[in-house]
Amino acid sequence: MEQLSRGQRLPLATMTGNGRIVISLAANGVPLDFACFGLNAGGKLLAEPYMTFFNQSATPCGGVAMTPAPNGASFAIDTTRLPAAIDQLVITASVDGAGTLAQLGASALQLGDAARFPFSGADFAQERAAMLGTLYRKDGQWRFMAVGQGFNGGLDALVAHFGGAVTDAAPPPARISLEKRIEREAPQLVSLVKHAGVSLAKVGLSAHRAKVALVLDISGSMTSLYKKGLVQQFSDRILALGCKFDDDGEIDVFLFGSGVHRPAPMTLSNAPTYIQNVISRHPLEGDTRYGRAMEAVRKFYFPDGAGAERKAPVKGAIPVYVMFVTDGSTSDQPLTEKQLRQSSYEPIFWQFMGIGKGRKSKSKRLLAFADSDFPFLEKLDELSGRLVDNANFFSVASPDEHGDGALYDLLMAEYPAWLKLAKQHGVLA
């Protein structure tokens, strides 16, 4: 096997005759995250899906696929499947956690069974990331170059160097940092976050930013749902949505029965036992009052006017998406209607979900609710006197009735339309 030194080049054809190769990496001394960036002729990331790393294991074309390994990883590369716009594939490494590349022991990048590029801490100073090797096109052929160039700043610096797409709301480093936290702190959410991302992409909201609040009914009739863990499972799914809408890894939670309580936010670290812990502190209660809960939510996000009559839009930069869960009717209907009408002037969207036998179409106007358990929620769904339609409603027999993808599709059934209306009416900047 040929030993490569920094800067040395090899034609891919000398290593494989079919354009396919597996690049394996092994590191010792400090944990590393490995990634592969698909770059255009200008040396910039072609598109976000062409960054292959721990939370995005393959490119859309199938030309690059990553497999993690103990103290390393491997990238299966098929150059014949890569888009013509891909000019380079750059293999990188970044320190996971504290430390620098100077702490590396004997490590290596290996090209199939043909060649090996060794590297260690002696090749670096205090850098936290490095470009290890590059596959690039030259005269219609693919070649490999051993690089070994260090970067200060870790993975963030690499993303910035390759021109990762930056949105107005949050740069890729923040999203990547959150994705890494999810994998480390709450691996049970990884699949949910991916499903949420697919549903958001369908409605053009992949880069959308919003705050997410979960409002949970703690009336006594919810007892079995809490005991069976169904509320916990559903809460995990909403936390995953929150992770796509924001980069702080948490959602605000409100509990309501006869009163309203606001426990600490649900976060990646407290998620596994969150519902069990909050219910132990706030036992189930004997009444159900939507209006009080909605008023508390509004006062929390818009403290300047939640108690006053709104007569003009409150132009906000970031909307609030409220997931409101109940299994029964409310004893304060007039207050509830008032809160919904007043909040139509604010950048807040209410997604009501009733747990019972009633059913609702994604289109409000295609179905009559002859036998629904939730006539009042149906009324709210069509409530008059609002600046904009700021609510949607559907019902389920159980919180786990829908699969993850189907649920997230339901949650996005009317939110995108509200965003457009809210901007048109000056509710959203």
mmCIF file with all atom_site columns, C-alpha atoms in Angstrom, residues 160-304:
data_model
loop_
_atom_site.group_PDB
_atom_site.id
_atom_site.type_symbol
_atom_site.label_atom_id
_atom_site.label_alt_id
_atom_site.label_comp_id
_atom_site.label_asym_id
_atom_site.label_entity_id
_atom_site.label_seq_id
_atom_site.pdbx_PDB_ins_code
_atom_site.Cartn_x
_atom_site.Cartn_y
_atom_site.Cartn_z
_atom_site.occupancy
_atom_site.B_iso_or_equiv
_atom_site.pdbx_formal_charge
_atom_site.auth_seq_id
_atom_site.auth_comp_id
_atom_site.auth_asym_id
_atom_site.auth_atom_id
_atom_site.pdbx_PDB_model_num
ATOM 1   C CA . ALA A 1 160 ? -17.908 29.225 6.722  1.00 0.00 ? 160 ALA A CA 1
ATOM 2   C CA . HIS A 1 161 ? -14.820 28.506 4.615  1.00 0.00 ? 161 HIS A CA 1
ATOM 3   C CA . PHE A 1 162 ? -16.857 26.498 2.140  1.00 0.00 ? 162 PHE A CA 1
ATOM 4   C CA . GLY A 1 163 ? -19.576 29.156 1.945  1.00 0.00 ? 163 GLY A CA 1
ATOM 5   C CA . GLY A 1 164 ? -22.354 27.187 3.626  1.00 0.00 ? 164 GLY A CA 1
ATOM 6   C CA . ALA A 1 165 ? -25.714 28.837 2.929  1.00 0.00 ? 165 ALA A CA 1
ATOM 7   C CA . VAL A 1 166 ? -26.564 31.450 5.546  1.00 0.00 ? 166 VAL A CA 1
ATOM 8   C CA . THR A 1 167 ? -30.205 32.361 6.170  1.00 0.00 ? 167 THR A CA 1
ATOM 9   C CA . ASP A 1 168 ? -31.412 35.618 7.705  1.00 0.00 ? 168 ASP A CA 1
ATOM 10  C CA . ALA A 1 169 ? -32.495 33.775 10.836 1.00 0.00 ? 169 ALA A CA 1
ATOM 11  C CA . ALA A 1 170 ? -29.731 31.307 11.638 1.00 0.00 ? 170 ALA A CA 1
ATOM 12  C CA . PRO A 1 171 ? -26.400 30.297 10.059 1.00 0.00 ? 171 PRO A CA 1
ATOM 13  C CA . PRO A 1 172 ? -25.550 26.652 9.360  1.00 0.00 ? 172 PRO A CA 1
ATOM 14  C CA . PRO A 1 173 ? -23.042 26.473 12.257 1.00 0.00 ? 173 PRO A CA 1
ATOM 15  C CA . ALA A 1 174 ? -25.890 27.068 14.735 1.00 0.00 ? 174 ALA A CA 1
ATOM 16  C CA . ARG A 1 175 ? -28.023 24.375 13.094 1.00 0.00 ? 175 ARG A CA 1
ATOM 17  C CA . ILE A 1 176 ? -25.105 21.955 12.938 1.00 0.00 ? 176 ILE A CA 1
ATOM 18  C CA . SER A 1 177 ? -24.298 22.590 16.582 1.00 0.00 ? 177 SER A CA 1
ATOM 19  C CA . LEU A 1 178 ? -27.894 21.812 17.545 1.00 0.00 ? 178 LEU A CA 1
ATOM 20  C CA . GLU A 1 179 ? -27.923 18.652 15.429 1.00 0.00 ? 179 GLU A CA 1
ATOM 21  C CA . LYS A 1 180 ? -24.810 17.460 17.209 1.00 0.00 ? 180 LYS A CA 1
ATOM 22  C CA . ARG A 1 181 ? -26.417 18.199 20.586 1.00 0.00 ? 181 ARG A CA 1
ATOM 23  C CA . ILE A 1 182 ? -29.521 16.230 19.582 1.00 0.00 ? 182 ILE A CA 1
ATOM 24  C CA . GLU A 1 183 ? -27.440 13.208 18.654 1.00 0.00 ? 183 GLU A CA 1
ATOM 25  C CA . ARG A 1 184 ? -25.456 13.431 21.883 1.00 0.00 ? 184 ARG A CA 1
ATOM 26  C CA . GLU A 1 185 ? -28.127 14.478 24.403 1.00 0.00 ? 185 GLU A CA 1
ATOM 27  C CA . ALA A 1 186 ? -31.400 13.188 22.929 1.00 0.00 ? 186 ALA A CA 1
ATOM 28  C CA . PRO A 1 187 ? -30.770 10.453 20.320 1.00 0.00 ? 187 PRO A CA 1
ATOM 29  C CA . GLN A 1 188 ? -34.426 9.424  20.597 1.00 0.00 ? 188 GLN A CA 1
ATOM 30  C CA . LEU A 1 189 ? -35.273 12.657 18.750 1.00 0.00 ? 189 LEU A CA 1
ATOM 31  C CA . VAL A 1 190 ? -32.970 12.214 15.740 1.00 0.00 ? 190 VAL A CA 1
ATOM 32  C CA . SER A 1 191 ? -35.547 10.399 13.587 1.00 0.00 ? 191 SER A CA 1
ATOM 33  C CA . LEU A 1 192 ? -38.334 12.767 14.678 1.00 0.00 ? 192 LEU A CA 1
ATOM 34  C CA . VAL A 1 193 ? -36.294 15.818 13.709 1.00 0.00 ? 193 VAL A CA 1
ATOM 35  C CA . LYS A 1 194 ? -35.666 14.335 10.275 1.00 0.00 ? 194 LYS A CA 1
ATOM 36  C CA . HIS A 1 195 ? -39.397 13.641 9.756  1.00 0.00 ? 195 HIS A CA 1
ATOM 37  C CA . ALA A 1 196 ? -40.228 17.182 10.841 1.00 0.00 ? 196 ALA A CA 1
ATOM 38  C CA . GLY A 1 197 ? -37.662 18.513 8.391  1.00 0.00 ? 197 GLY A CA 1
ATOM 39  C CA . VAL A 1 198 ? -39.231 16.596 5.509  1.00 0.00 ? 198 VAL A CA 1
ATOM 40  C CA . SER A 1 199 ? -42.667 18.028 6.249  1.00 0.00 ? 199 SER A CA 1
ATOM 41  C CA . LEU A 1 200 ? -41.295 21.558 6.530  1.00 0.00 ? 200 LEU A CA 1
ATOM 42  C CA . ALA A 1 201 ? -39.472 21.168 3.226  1.00 0.00 ? 201 ALA A CA 1
ATOM 43  C CA . LYS A 1 202 ? -42.745 20.168 1.533  1.00 0.00 ? 202 LYS A CA 1
ATOM 44  C CA . VAL A 1 203 ? -44.258 23.554 2.404  1.00 0.00 ? 203 VAL A CA 1
ATOM 45  C CA . GLY A 1 204 ? -41.132 25.612 1.786  1.00 0.00 ? 204 GLY A CA 1
ATOM 46  C CA . LEU A 1 205 ? -40.286 26.233 5.447  1.00 0.00 ? 205 LEU A CA 1
ATOM 47  C CA . SER A 1 206 ? -36.893 24.511 5.732  1.00 0.00 ? 206 SER A CA 1
ATOM 48  C CA . ALA A 1 207 ? -35.219 27.766 6.798  1.00 0.00 ? 207 ALA A CA 1
ATOM 49  C CA . HIS A 1 208 ? -38.201 29.139 8.742  1.00 0.00 ? 208 HIS A CA 1
ATOM 50  C CA . ARG A 1 209 ? -37.679 30.269 12.335 1.00 0.00 ? 209 ARG A CA 1
ATOM 51  C CA . ALA A 1 210 ? -40.315 30.400 15.065 1.00 0.00 ? 210 ALA A CA 1
ATOM 52  C CA . LYS A 1 211 ? -40.787 29.897 18.779 1.00 0.00 ? 211 LYS A CA 1
ATOM 53  C CA . VAL A 1 212 ? -42.756 26.777 19.740 1.00 0.00 ? 212 VAL A CA 1
ATOM 54  C CA . ALA A 1 213 ? -45.032 26.411 22.756 1.00 0.00 ? 213 ALA A CA 1
ATOM 55  C CA . LEU A 1 214 ? -46.770 23.245 23.935 1.00 0.00 ? 214 LEU A CA 1
ATOM 56  C CA . VAL A 1 215 ? -50.002 23.767 25.889 1.00 0.00 ? 215 VAL A CA 1
ATOM 57  C CA . LEU A 1 216 ? -51.183 20.612 27.669 1.00 0.00 ? 216 LEU A CA 1
ATOM 58  C CA . ASP A 1 217 ? -54.529 19.826 29.275 1.00 0.00 ? 217 ASP A CA 1
ATOM 59  C CA . ILE A 1 218 ? -54.012 18.478 32.819 1.00 0.00 ? 218 ILE A CA 1
ATOM 60  C CA . SER A 1 219 ? -57.669 17.861 33.619 1.00 0.00 ? 219 SER A CA 1
ATOM 61  C CA . GLY A 1 220 ? -58.457 14.568 35.350 1.00 0.00 ? 220 GLY A CA 1
ATOM 62  C CA . SER A 1 221 ? -59.840 12.951 32.208 1.00 0.00 ? 221 SER A CA 1
ATOM 63  C CA . MET A 1 222 ? -56.314 12.959 30.756 1.00 0.00 ? 222 MET A CA 1
ATOM 64  C CA . THR A 1 223 ? -55.076 10.551 33.461 1.00 0.00 ? 223 THR A CA 1
ATOM 65  C CA . SER A 1 224 ? -54.736 7.433  31.309 1.00 0.00 ? 224 SER A CA 1
ATOM 66  C CA . LEU A 1 225 ? -52.968 9.324  28.516 1.00 0.00 ? 225 LEU A CA 1
ATOM 67  C CA . TYR A 1 226 ? -50.334 10.518 30.949 1.00 0.00 ? 226 TYR A CA 1
ATOM 68  C CA . LYS A 1 227 ? -49.957 7.120  32.632 1.00 0.00 ? 227 LYS A CA 1
ATOM 69  C CA . LYS A 1 228 ? -49.528 5.294  29.307 1.00 0.00 ? 228 LYS A CA 1
ATOM 70  C CA . GLY A 1 229 ? -46.747 7.648  28.267 1.00 0.00 ? 229 GLY A CA 1
ATOM 71  C CA . LEU A 1 230 ? -48.701 8.929  25.265 1.00 0.00 ? 230 LEU A CA 1
ATOM 72  C CA . VAL A 1 231 ? -48.392 12.577 26.306 1.00 0.00 ? 231 VAL A CA 1
ATOM 73  C CA . GLN A 1 232 ? -44.637 12.131 26.743 1.00 0.00 ? 232 GLN A CA 1
ATOM 74  C CA . GLN A 1 233 ? -44.344 10.601 23.268 1.00 0.00 ? 233 GLN A CA 1
ATOM 75  C CA . PHE A 1 234 ? -46.356 13.410 21.731 1.00 0.00 ? 234 PHE A CA 1
ATOM 76  C CA . SER A 1 235 ? -44.310 16.030 23.587 1.00 0.00 ? 235 SER A CA 1
ATOM 77  C CA . ASP A 1 236 ? -41.127 14.526 22.136 1.00 0.00 ? 236 ASP A CA 1
ATOM 78  C CA . ARG A 1 237 ? -42.563 15.037 18.669 1.00 0.00 ? 237 ARG A CA 1
ATOM 79  C CA . ILE A 1 238 ? -43.310 18.698 19.359 1.00 0.00 ? 238 ILE A CA 1
ATOM 80  C CA . LEU A 1 239 ? -39.831 19.229 20.832 1.00 0.00 ? 239 LEU A CA 1
ATOM 81  C CA . ALA A 1 240 ? -38.434 17.816 17.574 1.00 0.00 ? 240 ALA A CA 1
ATOM 82  C CA . LEU A 1 241 ? -40.499 20.350 15.616 1.00 0.00 ? 241 LEU A CA 1
ATOM 83  C CA . GLY A 1 242 ? -39.144 23.048 17.913 1.00 0.00 ? 242 GLY A CA 1
ATOM 84  C CA . CYS A 1 243 ? -35.610 21.929 17.079 1.00 0.00 ? 243 CYS A CA 1
ATOM 85  C CA . LYS A 1 244 ? -36.323 22.574 13.390 1.00 0.00 ? 244 LYS A CA 1
ATOM 86  C CA . PHE A 1 245 ? -37.933 25.960 14.060 1.00 0.00 ? 245 PHE A CA 1
ATOM 87  C CA . ASP A 1 246 ? -35.316 27.244 16.504 1.00 0.00 ? 246 ASP A CA 1
ATOM 88  C CA . ASP A 1 247 ? -31.714 26.495 17.442 1.00 0.00 ? 247 ASP A CA 1
ATOM 89  C CA . ASP A 1 248 ? -31.930 26.616 21.245 1.00 0.00 ? 248 ASP A CA 1
ATOM 90  C CA . GLY A 1 249 ? -33.068 22.996 21.639 1.00 0.00 ? 249 GLY A CA 1
ATOM 91  C CA . GLU A 1 250 ? -36.082 23.737 23.830 1.00 0.00 ? 250 GLU A CA 1
ATOM 92  C CA . ILE A 1 251 ? -39.793 24.571 23.810 1.00 0.00 ? 251 ILE A CA 1
ATOM 93  C CA . ASP A 1 252 ? -41.949 26.483 26.279 1.00 0.00 ? 252 ASP A CA 1
ATOM 94  C CA . VAL A 1 253 ? -44.622 24.448 28.065 1.00 0.00 ? 253 VAL A CA 1
ATOM 95  C CA . PHE A 1 254 ? -47.900 25.532 29.662 1.00 0.00 ? 254 PHE A CA 1
ATOM 96  C CA . LEU A 1 255 ? -50.214 23.277 31.700 1.00 0.00 ? 255 LEU A CA 1
ATOM 97  C CA . PHE A 1 256 ? -53.874 24.073 32.203 1.00 0.00 ? 256 PHE A CA 1
ATOM 98  C CA . GLY A 1 257 ? -56.835 22.683 34.106 1.00 0.00 ? 257 GLY A CA 1
ATOM 99  C CA . SER A 1 258 ? -58.680 24.940 36.511 1.00 0.00 ? 258 SER A CA 1
ATOM 100 C CA . GLY A 1 259 ? -55.484 27.000 36.692 1.00 0.00 ? 259 GLY A CA 1
ATOM 101 C CA . VAL A 1 260 ? -52.453 27.589 34.489 1.00 0.00 ? 260 VAL A CA 1
ATOM 102 C CA . HIS A 1 261 ? -48.866 26.607 35.229 1.00 0.00 ? 261 HIS A CA 1
ATOM 103 C CA . ARG A 1 262 ? -45.652 27.315 33.354 1.00 0.00 ? 262 ARG A CA 1
ATOM 104 C CA . PRO A 1 263 ? -42.963 24.790 34.295 1.00 0.00 ? 263 PRO A CA 1
ATOM 105 C CA . ALA A 1 264 ? -39.384 25.021 33.088 1.00 0.00 ? 264 ALA A CA 1
ATOM 106 C CA . PRO A 1 265 ? -39.020 24.563 29.312 1.00 0.00 ? 265 PRO A CA 1
ATOM 107 C CA . MET A 1 266 ? -38.730 21.096 27.822 1.00 0.00 ? 266 MET A CA 1
ATOM 108 C CA . THR A 1 267 ? -35.144 20.677 26.653 1.00 0.00 ? 267 THR A CA 1
ATOM 109 C CA . LEU A 1 268 ? -32.918 18.055 25.050 1.00 0.00 ? 268 LEU A CA 1
ATOM 110 C CA . SER A 1 269 ? -31.440 17.157 28.427 1.00 0.00 ? 269 SER A CA 1
ATOM 111 C CA . ASN A 1 270 ? -34.684 16.842 30.425 1.00 0.00 ? 270 ASN A CA 1
ATOM 112 C CA . ALA A 1 271 ? -36.854 15.415 27.634 1.00 0.00 ? 271 ALA A CA 1
ATOM 113 C CA . PRO A 1 272 ? -36.846 11.681 28.567 1.00 0.00 ? 272 PRO A CA 1
ATOM 114 C CA . THR A 1 273 ? -38.637 12.183 31.896 1.00 0.00 ? 273 THR A CA 1
ATOM 115 C CA . TYR A 1 274 ? -40.076 15.642 31.352 1.00 0.00 ? 274 TYR A CA 1
ATOM 116 C CA . ILE A 1 275 ? -43.805 14.848 31.520 1.00 0.00 ? 275 ILE A CA 1
ATOM 117 C CA . GLN A 1 276 ? -43.425 12.531 34.494 1.00 0.00 ? 276 GLN A CA 1
ATOM 118 C CA . ASN A 1 277 ? -41.570 15.239 36.398 1.00 0.00 ? 277 ASN A CA 1
ATOM 119 C CA . VAL A 1 278 ? -43.939 18.122 35.624 1.00 0.00 ? 278 VAL A CA 1
ATOM 120 C CA . ILE A 1 279 ? -47.037 16.077 36.459 1.00 0.00 ? 279 ILE A CA 1
ATOM 121 C CA . SER A 1 280 ? -45.518 15.081 39.792 1.00 0.00 ? 280 SER A CA 1
ATOM 122 C CA . ARG A 1 281 ? -45.215 18.801 40.577 1.00 0.00 ? 281 ARG A CA 1
ATOM 123 C CA . HIS A 1 282 ? -48.577 19.759 39.054 1.00 0.00 ? 282 HIS A CA 1
ATOM 124 C CA . PRO A 1 283 ? -51.134 16.972 39.687 1.00 0.00 ? 283 PRO A CA 1
ATOM 125 C CA . LEU A 1 284 ? -54.128 16.702 37.372 1.00 0.00 ? 284 LEU A CA 1
ATOM 126 C CA . GLU A 1 285 ? -56.947 19.127 38.102 1.00 0.00 ? 285 GLU A CA 1
ATOM 127 C CA . GLY A 1 286 ? -60.737 19.126 37.998 1.00 0.00 ? 286 GLY A CA 1
ATOM 128 C CA . ASP A 1 287 ? -61.611 21.688 35.344 1.00 0.00 ? 287 ASP A CA 1
ATOM 129 C CA . THR A 1 288 ? -60.667 22.714 31.796 1.00 0.00 ? 288 THR A CA 1
ATOM 130 C CA . ARG A 1 289 ? -60.208 26.380 30.897 1.00 0.00 ? 289 ARG A CA 1
ATOM 131 C CA . TYR A 1 290 ? -58.823 27.154 27.438 1.00 0.00 ? 290 TYR A CA 1
ATOM 132 C CA . GLY A 1 291 ? -59.220 30.893 27.866 1.00 0.00 ? 291 GLY A CA 1
ATOM 133 C CA . ARG A 1 292 ? -57.032 31.110 30.930 1.00 0.00 ? 292 ARG A CA 1
ATOM 134 C CA . ALA A 1 293 ? -54.336 29.079 29.197 1.00 0.00 ? 293 ALA A CA 1
ATOM 135 C CA . MET A 1 294 ? -54.456 31.231 26.055 1.00 0.00 ? 294 MET A CA 1
ATOM 136 C CA . GLU A 1 295 ? -54.321 34.391 28.129 1.00 0.00 ? 295 GLU A CA 1
ATOM 137 C CA . ALA A 1 296 ? -51.238 33.095 29.947 1.00 0.00 ? 296 ALA A CA 1
ATOM 138 C CA . VAL A 1 297 ? -49.523 32.256 26.670 1.00 0.00 ? 297 VAL A CA 1
ATOM 139 C CA . ARG A 1 298 ? -50.244 35.719 25.277 1.00 0.00 ? 298 ARG A CA 1
ATOM 140 C CA . LYS A 1 299 ? -49.043 37.450 28.437 1.00 0.00 ? 299 LYS A CA 1
ATOM 141 C CA . PHE A 1 300 ? -45.824 35.456 28.311 1.00 0.00 ? 300 PHE A CA 1
ATOM 142 C CA . TYR A 1 301 ? -44.970 36.333 24.702 1.00 0.00 ? 301 TYR A CA 1
ATOM 143 C CA . PHE A 1 302 ? -46.687 39.729 24.418 1.00 0.00 ? 302 PHE A CA 1
ATOM 144 C CA . PRO A 1 303 ? -46.801 41.191 27.946 1.00 0.00 ? 303 PRO A CA 1
ATOM 145 C CA . ASP A 1 304 ? -47.492 44.739 26.745 1.00 0.00 ? 304 ASP A CA 1
#
